[in-house]
Short mmCIF file of C-alpha atoms in Angstrom, two decimals:
data_model
loop_
_atom_site.label_atom_id
_atom_site.label_comp_id
_atom_site.label_asym_id
_atom_site.label_seq_id
_atom_site.Cartn_x
_atom_site.Cartn_y
_atom_site.Cartn_z
CA UNK A 1 -29.28 11.96 23.17
CA UNK A 2 -28.80 12.40 19.48
CA UNK A 3 -25.78 9.73 18.14
CA UNK A 4 -24.01 9.66 14.79
CA UNK A 5 -24.46 5.07 15.48
CA UNK A 6 -25.76 2.78 17.94
CA UNK A 7 -24.74 -1.18 17.50
CA UNK A 8 -27.04 -3.07 20.10
CA UNK A 9 -26.98 -6.05 21.74
CA UNK A 10 -23.47 -6.74 20.66
CA UNK A 11 -21.16 -9.61 21.98
CA UNK A 12 -17.77 -9.24 22.75
CA UNK A 13 -15.14 -10.52 22.39
CA UNK A 14 -13.57 -10.75 26.21
CA UNK A 15 -17.62 -12.64 25.86
CA UNK A 16 -19.49 -10.09 27.69
CA UNK A 17 -22.88 -10.00 25.60
CA UNK A 18 -26.17 -7.85 25.57
CA UNK A 19 -23.64 -4.89 24.89
CA UNK A 20 -25.13 -1.79 22.98
CA UNK A 21 -22.18 0.76 21.38
CA UNK A 22 -22.42 4.37 20.98
CA UNK A 23 -20.62 6.28 18.14
CA UNK A 24 -20.34 10.16 18.01
CA UNK A 25 -17.37 11.97 16.03
CA UNK A 26 -15.77 8.93 15.28
CA UNK A 27 -15.13 7.35 18.98
CA UNK A 28 -17.14 5.06 20.70
CA UNK A 29 -18.39 7.59 24.11
CA UNK A 30 -20.16 4.56 25.89
CA UNK A 31 -19.93 0.34 25.60
CA UNK A 32 -23.06 -0.97 28.04
CA UNK A 33 -26.51 -2.88 27.76
CA UNK A 34 -29.60 -0.79 27.06
CA UNK A 35 -27.87 3.09 26.21
CA UNK A 36 -31.38 5.04 25.55
CA UNK A 37 -30.45 7.28 22.66
CA UNK A 38 -31.24 8.48 19.00
CA UNK A 39 -29.37 7.91 16.61
CA UNK A 40 -28.76 8.36 12.92
CA UNK A 41 -28.41 4.56 12.38
CA UNK A 42 -28.84 1.77 14.40
CA UNK A 43 -27.53 -1.08 13.33
CA UNK A 44 -28.87 -4.69 16.25
CA UNK A 45 -25.68 -7.23 15.99
CA UNK A 46 -28.22 -9.89 16.89
CA UNK A 47 -25.98 -11.16 19.86
CA UNK A 48 -23.15 -11.59 17.08
CA UNK A 49 -19.86 -11.16 17.88
CA UNK A 50 -18.54 -7.02 17.28
CA UNK A 51 -14.08 -6.63 16.98
CA UNK A 52 -12.18 -3.30 16.50
CA UNK A 53 -10.95 -4.34 12.59
CA UNK A 54 -8.42 -6.91 11.80
CA UNK A 55 -4.92 -6.12 10.93
CA UNK A 56 -2.77 -6.99 8.29
CA UNK A 57 1.02 -6.24 9.62
CA UNK A 58 2.97 -8.22 6.89
CA UNK A 59 1.64 -7.58 3.15
CA UNK A 60 3.49 -6.61 0.27
CA UNK A 61 0.95 -3.79 -1.70
CA UNK A 62 3.44 -3.38 -4.02
CA UNK A 63 3.35 -6.82 -5.89
CA UNK A 64 -0.60 -7.85 -4.84
CA UNK A 65 -3.12 -8.98 -7.74
CA UNK A 66 0.02 -8.43 -10.11
CA UNK A 67 0.26 -13.03 -10.67
CA UNK A 68 0.67 -13.66 -13.90
CA UNK A 69 2.91 -10.81 -15.31
CA UNK A 70 5.02 -11.22 -16.76
CA UNK A 71 4.60 -15.19 -16.74
CA UNK A 72 3.28 -17.22 -13.22
CA UNK A 73 5.90 -18.72 -11.30
CA UNK A 74 5.87 -22.63 -12.34
CA UNK A 75 7.68 -24.00 -9.48
CA UNK A 76 6.08 -21.85 -7.09
CA UNK A 77 8.72 -21.85 -5.06
CA UNK A 78 10.54 -18.26 -2.86
CA UNK A 79 13.19 -18.05 -4.89
CA UNK A 80 11.40 -18.50 -8.42
CA UNK A 81 9.02 -15.16 -6.97
CA UNK A 82 12.05 -13.65 -6.12
CA UNK A 83 13.46 -13.90 -9.63
CA UNK A 84 9.97 -13.14 -11.06
CA UNK A 85 9.95 -10.02 -9.15
CA UNK A 86 13.16 -9.27 -10.52
CA UNK A 87 11.82 -9.91 -13.74
CA UNK A 88 8.38 -7.59 -12.99
CA UNK A 89 10.11 -4.06 -11.19
CA UNK A 90 11.36 -2.80 -14.41
CA UNK A 91 8.04 -3.24 -15.90
CA UNK A 92 6.23 -1.59 -13.28
CA UNK A 93 4.27 1.87 -14.11
CA UNK A 94 3.49 4.27 -11.40
CA UNK A 95 -0.69 4.05 -12.52
CA UNK A 96 -0.21 -0.09 -12.31
CA UNK A 97 0.74 -0.63 -8.74
CA UNK A 98 -1.85 2.47 -7.70
CA UNK A 99 -4.33 0.55 -9.44
CA UNK A 100 -3.95 -2.72 -8.10
CA UNK A 101 -2.94 -1.14 -4.55
CA UNK A 102 -6.59 0.36 -4.27
CA UNK A 103 -8.54 -2.55 -6.02
CA UNK A 104 -6.99 -5.32 -2.92
CA UNK A 105 -7.50 -1.62 -0.24
CA UNK A 106 -11.50 -2.41 -1.54
CA UNK A 107 -10.79 -6.27 -1.15
CA UNK A 108 -9.61 -5.20 2.57
CA UNK A 109 -12.09 -2.90 3.56
CA UNK A 110 -14.78 -5.39 2.05
CA UNK A 111 -13.22 -7.82 4.55
CA UNK A 112 -13.05 -5.43 7.59
CA UNK A 113 -9.22 -5.25 6.98
CA UNK A 114 -8.55 -1.81 7.82
CA UNK A 115 -4.93 -1.16 8.93
CA UNK A 116 -2.05 -3.21 7.30
CA UNK A 117 1.39 -2.78 7.32
CA UNK A 118 2.41 -2.99 3.80
CA UNK A 119 6.76 -3.56 2.82
CA UNK A 120 7.62 -1.57 -0.35
CA UNK A 121 10.78 -2.29 -2.26
CA UNK A 122 12.99 0.06 -2.72
CA UNK A 123 16.35 -1.27 -4.55
CA UNK A 124 14.66 -0.04 -8.12
CA UNK A 125 16.69 3.03 -8.33
CA UNK A 126 12.74 4.64 -9.45
CA UNK A 127 11.47 4.17 -6.29
CA UNK A 128 8.52 3.93 -8.70
CA UNK A 129 7.13 2.35 -6.53
CA UNK A 130 7.57 4.13 -3.09
CA UNK A 131 6.07 6.78 -4.82
CA UNK A 132 3.13 5.14 -6.06
CA UNK A 133 2.62 3.26 -2.86
CA UNK A 134 2.69 7.35 -0.28
CA UNK A 135 -0.13 7.83 -3.06
CA UNK A 136 -1.90 5.77 -2.15
CA UNK A 137 -1.37 5.32 1.48
CA UNK A 138 -2.66 9.64 0.86
CA UNK A 139 -5.50 8.56 -0.99
CA UNK A 140 -7.28 5.58 1.66
CA UNK A 141 -5.73 7.05 4.64
CA UNK A 142 -9.71 7.94 5.47
CA UNK A 143 -10.75 4.33 5.46
CA UNK A 144 -7.17 2.55 6.00
CA UNK A 145 -4.14 3.17 8.51
CA UNK A 146 -1.57 2.10 6.26
CA UNK A 147 1.74 1.73 7.09
CA UNK A 148 4.60 1.58 5.05
CA UNK A 149 8.27 0.02 5.34
CA UNK A 150 11.45 0.65 3.29
CA UNK A 151 12.25 -2.68 2.59
CA UNK A 152 15.77 -3.89 0.46
CA UNK A 153 14.17 -6.62 -1.05
CA UNK A 154 17.46 -7.92 -2.62
CA UNK A 155 19.54 -7.38 0.41
CA UNK A 156 21.25 -3.98 1.87
CA UNK A 157 24.39 -4.72 0.81
CA UNK A 158 23.73 -6.99 -1.85
CA UNK A 159 22.07 -5.05 -4.01
CA UNK A 160 24.61 -1.73 -5.31
CA UNK A 161 21.95 0.94 -3.94
CA UNK A 162 19.76 -0.37 -1.57
CA UNK A 163 21.28 1.57 0.77
CA UNK A 164 20.83 4.48 -0.40
CA UNK A 165 17.58 4.39 -2.00
CA UNK A 166 16.84 3.37 1.58
CA UNK A 167 17.33 6.05 2.60
CA UNK A 168 15.91 8.28 0.24
CA UNK A 169 12.85 6.70 0.87
CA UNK A 170 12.19 6.71 4.65
CA UNK A 171 13.20 10.98 3.33
CA UNK A 172 10.64 10.15 0.82
CA UNK A 173 7.42 9.30 3.94
CA UNK A 174 8.00 5.93 4.32
CA UNK A 175 7.90 4.46 8.58
CA UNK A 176 9.54 2.25 8.95
CA UNK A 177 13.76 0.89 8.45
CA UNK A 178 13.39 -2.90 6.92
CA UNK A 179 16.07 -5.59 5.96
CA UNK A 180 16.22 -9.22 4.72
CA UNK A 181 19.57 -10.20 6.59
CA UNK A 182 19.75 -14.10 5.01
CA UNK A 183 19.78 -12.86 2.44
CA UNK A 184 22.99 -11.23 2.02
CA UNK A 185 26.32 -13.26 0.38
CA UNK A 186 27.36 -14.04 4.05
CA UNK A 187 26.18 -14.27 7.61
CA UNK A 188 28.86 -11.23 8.29
CA UNK A 189 26.51 -9.55 6.12
CA UNK A 190 23.50 -9.61 7.64
CA UNK A 191 24.45 -8.63 10.83
CA UNK A 192 26.63 -6.08 9.69
CA UNK A 193 22.75 -4.94 7.88
CA UNK A 194 21.61 -5.66 11.38
CA UNK A 195 23.37 -3.17 12.92
CA UNK A 196 23.30 -0.92 10.33
CA UNK A 197 19.41 -0.89 9.74
CA UNK A 198 18.73 -1.08 13.19
CA UNK A 199 20.60 2.90 13.85
CA UNK A 200 19.16 4.04 11.41
CA UNK A 201 15.44 4.46 12.21
CA UNK A 202 17.37 4.54 16.27
CA UNK A 203 18.06 8.04 14.89
CA UNK A 204 15.82 8.67 13.64
CA UNK A 205 12.81 7.52 16.59
CA UNK A 206 11.60 4.97 13.27
CA UNK A 207 10.26 1.48 14.16
CA UNK A 208 12.23 -1.52 12.74
CA UNK A 209 10.63 -5.00 10.66
CA UNK A 210 12.60 -7.30 9.33
CA UNK A 211 12.20 -10.33 6.74
CA UNK A 212 14.28 -12.71 9.36
CA UNK A 213 15.39 -16.01 9.22
CA UNK A 214 13.05 -17.44 6.67
CA UNK A 215 15.28 -20.28 5.63
CA UNK A 216 14.99 -24.07 6.22
CA UNK A 217 18.69 -23.94 7.51
CA UNK A 218 19.16 -23.52 11.30
CA UNK A 219 21.85 -22.03 11.37
CA UNK A 220 20.49 -18.40 9.87
CA UNK A 221 20.30 -17.14 13.30
CA UNK A 222 19.83 -13.19 12.26
CA UNK A 223 16.58 -12.98 15.44
CA UNK A 224 19.48 -13.29 17.75
CA UNK A 225 21.55 -10.41 16.28
CA UNK A 226 18.03 -8.23 15.92
CA UNK A 227 17.37 -9.23 20.10
CA UNK A 228 20.78 -7.94 20.66
CA UNK A 229 20.50 -4.70 18.54
CA UNK A 230 17.40 -4.56 19.60
CA UNK A 231 18.95 -3.81 23.29
CA UNK A 232 21.92 -2.37 22.50
CA UNK A 233 19.80 1.06 20.53
CA UNK A 234 16.77 0.61 23.35
CA UNK A 235 14.67 -0.21 20.70
CA UNK A 236 12.41 -2.80 22.88
CA UNK A 237 9.20 -2.10 21.89
CA UNK A 238 9.86 -1.02 18.23
CA UNK A 239 10.95 -4.02 16.16
CA UNK A 240 9.32 -6.84 14.78
CA UNK A 241 10.86 -10.05 13.50
CA UNK A 242 8.81 -11.09 10.09
CA UNK A 243 8.69 -15.00 9.61
CA UNK A 244 11.59 -15.84 11.41
CA UNK A 245 10.26 -20.29 9.50
CA UNK A 246 14.86 -20.69 10.17
CA UNK A 247 12.99 -21.38 14.04
CA UNK A 248 11.46 -24.51 13.08
CA UNK A 249 14.62 -26.24 12.11
CA UNK A 250 16.82 -25.11 15.36
CA UNK A 251 17.21 -27.56 17.76
CA UNK A 252 15.57 -27.50 20.83
CA UNK A 253 18.63 -26.57 22.92
CA UNK A 254 18.77 -23.48 20.94
CA UNK A 255 15.79 -22.63 20.66
CA UNK A 256 15.58 -22.36 24.71
CA UNK A 257 17.80 -20.29 24.69
CA UNK A 258 16.39 -17.81 21.07
CA UNK A 259 13.52 -17.39 22.81
CA UNK A 260 14.31 -16.07 26.34
CA UNK A 261 16.32 -13.46 24.03
CA UNK A 262 13.71 -11.98 22.07
CA UNK A 263 11.18 -11.83 24.76
CA UNK A 264 14.53 -10.62 26.76
CA UNK A 265 14.48 -8.00 23.84
CA UNK A 266 11.00 -6.85 23.02
CA UNK A 267 10.38 -7.83 19.74
CA UNK A 268 7.56 -8.26 18.15
CA UNK A 269 7.44 -12.16 16.34
CA UNK A 270 5.34 -11.47 12.26
CA UNK A 271 4.47 -15.23 11.56
CA UNK A 272 3.05 -15.66 8.06
CA UNK A 273 0.60 -19.02 7.92
CA UNK A 274 -0.19 -19.66 4.32
CA UNK A 275 2.81 -18.42 2.91
CA UNK A 276 5.60 -20.19 5.28
CA UNK A 277 3.88 -23.12 5.46
CA UNK A 278 3.79 -23.40 0.83
CA UNK A 279 7.17 -21.52 0.46
CA UNK A 280 9.48 -23.67 2.74
CA UNK A 281 9.98 -26.65 3.58
CA UNK A 282 10.73 -27.27 -0.47
CA UNK A 283 14.03 -29.87 0.14
CA UNK A 284 12.36 -31.87 2.00
CA UNK A 285 10.85 -35.60 0.97
CA UNK A 286 9.42 -36.80 4.32
CA UNK A 287 9.23 -36.38 6.65
CA UNK A 288 8.36 -32.63 5.32
CA UNK A 289 9.13 -29.98 7.95
CA UNK A 290 5.49 -26.93 8.81
CA UNK A 291 7.07 -24.31 7.90
CA UNK A 292 5.45 -21.61 10.49
CA UNK A 293 7.76 -20.70 13.22
CA UNK A 294 7.44 -21.91 16.90
CA UNK A 295 4.61 -19.67 17.34
CA UNK A 296 3.23 -21.48 21.22
CA UNK A 297 6.87 -21.43 22.66
CA UNK A 298 6.81 -17.95 22.09
CA UNK A 299 3.15 -17.00 22.82
CA UNK A 300 4.24 -18.72 26.76
CA UNK A 301 7.34 -16.71 26.64
CA UNK A 302 5.61 -13.30 26.67
CA UNK A 303 6.97 -12.13 23.37
CA UNK A 304 3.26 -10.48 20.91
CA UNK A 305 3.05 -12.43 18.25
CA UNK A 306 0.74 -11.45 15.20
CA UNK A 307 -0.22 -13.42 12.34
CA UNK A 308 0.19 -12.05 8.93
CA UNK A 309 -1.62 -12.35 5.22
CA UNK A 310 1.71 -11.25 3.30
CA UNK A 311 1.12 -12.03 -0.85
CA UNK A 312 -1.94 -11.79 -2.18
CA UNK A 313 -2.18 -13.34 -6.16
CA UNK A 314 1.43 -12.12 -6.78
CA UNK A 315 4.32 -13.82 -7.61
CA UNK A 316 4.92 -15.72 -4.68
CA UNK A 317 1.42 -16.21 -3.81
CA UNK A 318 -1.04 -17.64 -6.84
CA UNK A 319 -4.66 -17.41 -3.65
CA UNK A 320 -5.46 -15.43 -0.54
CA UNK A 321 -8.45 -12.67 -0.68
CA UNK A 322 -7.91 -9.93 1.87
CA UNK A 323 -9.00 -12.65 5.04
CA UNK A 324 -7.65 -12.95 8.66
CA UNK A 325 -9.51 -15.10 9.71
CA UNK A 326 -7.88 -17.38 6.99
CA UNK A 327 -4.99 -16.38 7.66
CA UNK A 328 -5.69 -17.52 12.20
CA UNK A 329 -7.85 -20.60 10.80
CA UNK A 330 -4.45 -21.68 9.01
CA UNK A 331 -2.51 -20.97 11.92
CA UNK A 332 -4.71 -22.37 13.99
CA UNK A 333 -4.12 -25.12 12.44
CA UNK A 334 -0.91 -25.96 11.31
CA UNK A 335 0.57 -24.44 14.63
CA UNK A 336 -1.88 -27.57 16.93
CA UNK A 337 -3.14 -24.75 18.70
CA UNK A 338 -6.62 -26.83 19.44
CA UNK A 339 -6.74 -25.61 22.96
CA UNK A 340 -9.92 -23.74 23.49
CA UNK A 341 -7.76 -20.66 24.99
CA UNK A 342 -5.47 -20.34 21.85
CA UNK A 343 -7.64 -20.83 19.63
CA UNK A 344 -9.17 -17.63 21.05
CA UNK A 345 -5.97 -16.65 21.09
CA UNK A 346 -5.86 -17.14 17.17
CA UNK A 347 -8.62 -13.93 16.77
CA UNK A 348 -6.10 -11.90 19.00
CA UNK A 349 -3.13 -12.82 17.12
CA UNK A 350 -4.69 -10.78 13.82
CA UNK A 351 -6.34 -7.96 15.81
CA UNK A 352 -5.31 -7.20 18.98
CA UNK A 353 -1.28 -8.09 18.69
CA UNK A 354 -0.74 -5.83 15.16
CA UNK A 355 -2.31 -3.35 15.99
CA UNK A 356 0.13 -3.25 19.03
CA UNK A 357 3.20 -3.73 16.83
CA UNK A 358 1.49 -1.27 14.62
CA UNK A 359 1.43 0.94 17.66
CA UNK A 360 -2.06 2.02 16.59
CA UNK A 361 -3.45 4.34 18.76
CA UNK A 362 -7.56 4.37 19.59
CA UNK A 363 -7.98 0.78 19.22
CA UNK A 364 -10.88 -0.93 20.57
CA UNK A 365 -13.42 -1.23 21.59
CA UNK A 366 -14.30 0.97 24.77
CA UNK A 367 -15.02 4.19 25.61
CA UNK A 368 -12.88 7.48 23.54
CA UNK A 369 -11.58 4.23 21.51
CA UNK A 370 -11.73 5.20 17.17
CA UNK A 371 -15.53 4.03 16.40
CA UNK A 372 -13.75 1.59 14.26
CA UNK A 373 -15.92 -2.04 13.92
CA UNK A 374 -16.54 -5.38 12.16
CA UNK A 375 -19.70 -6.96 13.00
CA UNK A 376 -19.43 -11.23 12.02
CA UNK A 377 -21.52 -13.54 11.67
CA UNK A 378 -20.69 -15.52 14.86
CA UNK A 379 -20.98 -15.57 18.75
CA UNK A 380 -17.13 -15.70 19.35
CA UNK A 381 -13.71 -15.58 17.80
CA UNK A 382 -12.90 -19.35 17.96
CA UNK A 383 -17.01 -19.48 15.86
CA UNK A 384 -15.80 -16.64 13.64
CA UNK A 385 -12.42 -18.72 12.31
CA UNK A 386 -14.35 -21.35 12.34
CA UNK A 387 -16.57 -19.87 9.52
CA UNK A 388 -14.37 -17.75 8.30
CA UNK A 389 -17.30 -15.53 8.93
CA UNK A 390 -19.40 -13.14 6.57
CA UNK A 391 -18.61 -9.61 8.03
CA UNK A 392 -22.56 -7.45 7.98
CA UNK A 393 -21.45 -4.72 8.58
CA UNK A 394 -18.22 -2.42 8.38
CA UNK A 395 -18.07 0.46 9.96
CA UNK A 396 -15.16 3.15 10.57
CA UNK A 397 -15.10 6.60 11.98
CA UNK A 398 -19.09 5.95 12.97
CA UNK A 399 -19.51 5.25 9.28
CA UNK A 400 -20.45 1.94 8.07
CA UNK A 401 -18.28 1.73 4.79
CA UNK A 402 -19.00 -1.60 4.45
CA UNK A 403 -22.32 -4.11 3.90
CA UNK A 404 -22.75 -8.04 3.44
CA UNK A 405 -24.99 -10.51 3.65
CA UNK A 406 -25.64 -13.27 5.85
CA UNK A 407 -24.37 -16.35 4.64
CA UNK A 408 -27.33 -19.27 4.31
CA UNK A 409 -28.66 -21.27 2.08
CA UNK A 410 -31.95 -22.48 0.94
CA UNK A 411 -33.19 -26.29 1.40
CA UNK A 412 -35.64 -28.30 0.20
CA UNK A 413 -35.85 -31.42 2.43
CA UNK A 414 -38.35 -32.95 3.64
CA UNK A 415 -38.89 -32.39 7.51
CA UNK A 416 -35.76 -30.02 7.46
CA UNK A 417 -35.00 -26.89 8.25
CA UNK A 418 -35.74 -24.61 4.84
CA UNK A 419 -33.11 -22.32 5.45
CA UNK A 420 -29.08 -22.96 7.27
CA UNK A 421 -27.42 -20.43 8.48
CA UNK A 422 -24.02 -22.02 9.08
CA UNK A 423 -23.05 -20.12 12.78
CA UNK A 424 -26.37 -21.83 13.94
CA UNK A 425 -24.70 -25.31 14.06
CA UNK A 426 -22.53 -25.24 16.89
CA UNK A 427 -22.73 -27.51 20.19
CA UNK A 428 -25.57 -26.12 22.36
CA UNK A 429 -28.14 -24.33 19.40
CA UNK A 430 -31.21 -25.15 17.86
CA UNK A 431 -30.24 -26.20 14.24
#
């Protein structure tokens, strides 16, 4: 038998090891020990972790890599970031948005990040960013699955033409209906916006992804209305609530009522750890709230929870590298998810869980799945998060599209090893 690609001696996230992965015609055709086949290319994983690609289910590609334009966010706050984005929008050009987005996609590929859901602002009547990212989506389709969310950044009702522009964006080919109910002028307008947006999605057969309760206000409870509209319109499994940061300020009694409602409605939850803990709690002195939503509690209730990167070098966040392991690493710490099982689950929150939210077909490592793989310089998911492991090979449809160098340091110390591999220092391994 002759095949396109054979990955030998792989370890999977579920703990199985010593497996070969055979890929042909862009698909995985076998996952088993000792596959006897000639291959156009062979990768020796050497017992390292082989994962499906990383997935970022919450991002803003229209703003990425725009740090410093037209000025810096001096306070580092959410509200100054929103104001700064308002200053930048009139200065955007079609070419510049495309160029920055494509550079970010290059970075994403190098990090094994091959699926991204990006919100795109529809409050600019030109819909310039919408047109640009639709072009980017087409240009990167062979190596990144890019979904676009029609996002009324300045409020569906609060911004004069947002409702009309959102429909225009969907008609142009944007995939998903977005919203920001807590940014409307009143709680009533926020609830009304959810009703209208979910009805648009139901009518068009689309998914919904709402910036929901990105606030420290415990009375910002639009997630309750979102769960209700999901149930009313039969949108179970197609709706995501992003951020949900007001839940970190809610009293436990109300949360004990709310979380089962979210689970019952089949609403997905998306936390954005790097941004949530940076932008929330800014009015606190001490004690200071953590900002991230109640991830362990949502997970315990059966809610599908994923982590997003949200921002990289833009008006809201001056850091970031497109590394979803950095996102998982921060979530693990701020959520105090340090049980072994919980740490391993954090890897799922940047792979399989967001893939489910995006509805990615053929995702995974099993016969019949797409031959999309990442070989990591780590033995298991916990080690991958701990080390933010190097991506040694990134494979898309059976073709290597990025190759990295293993991290190592050369030491000159008497009586000590000459080369230090960071992955060799886990308990039970030889240094």
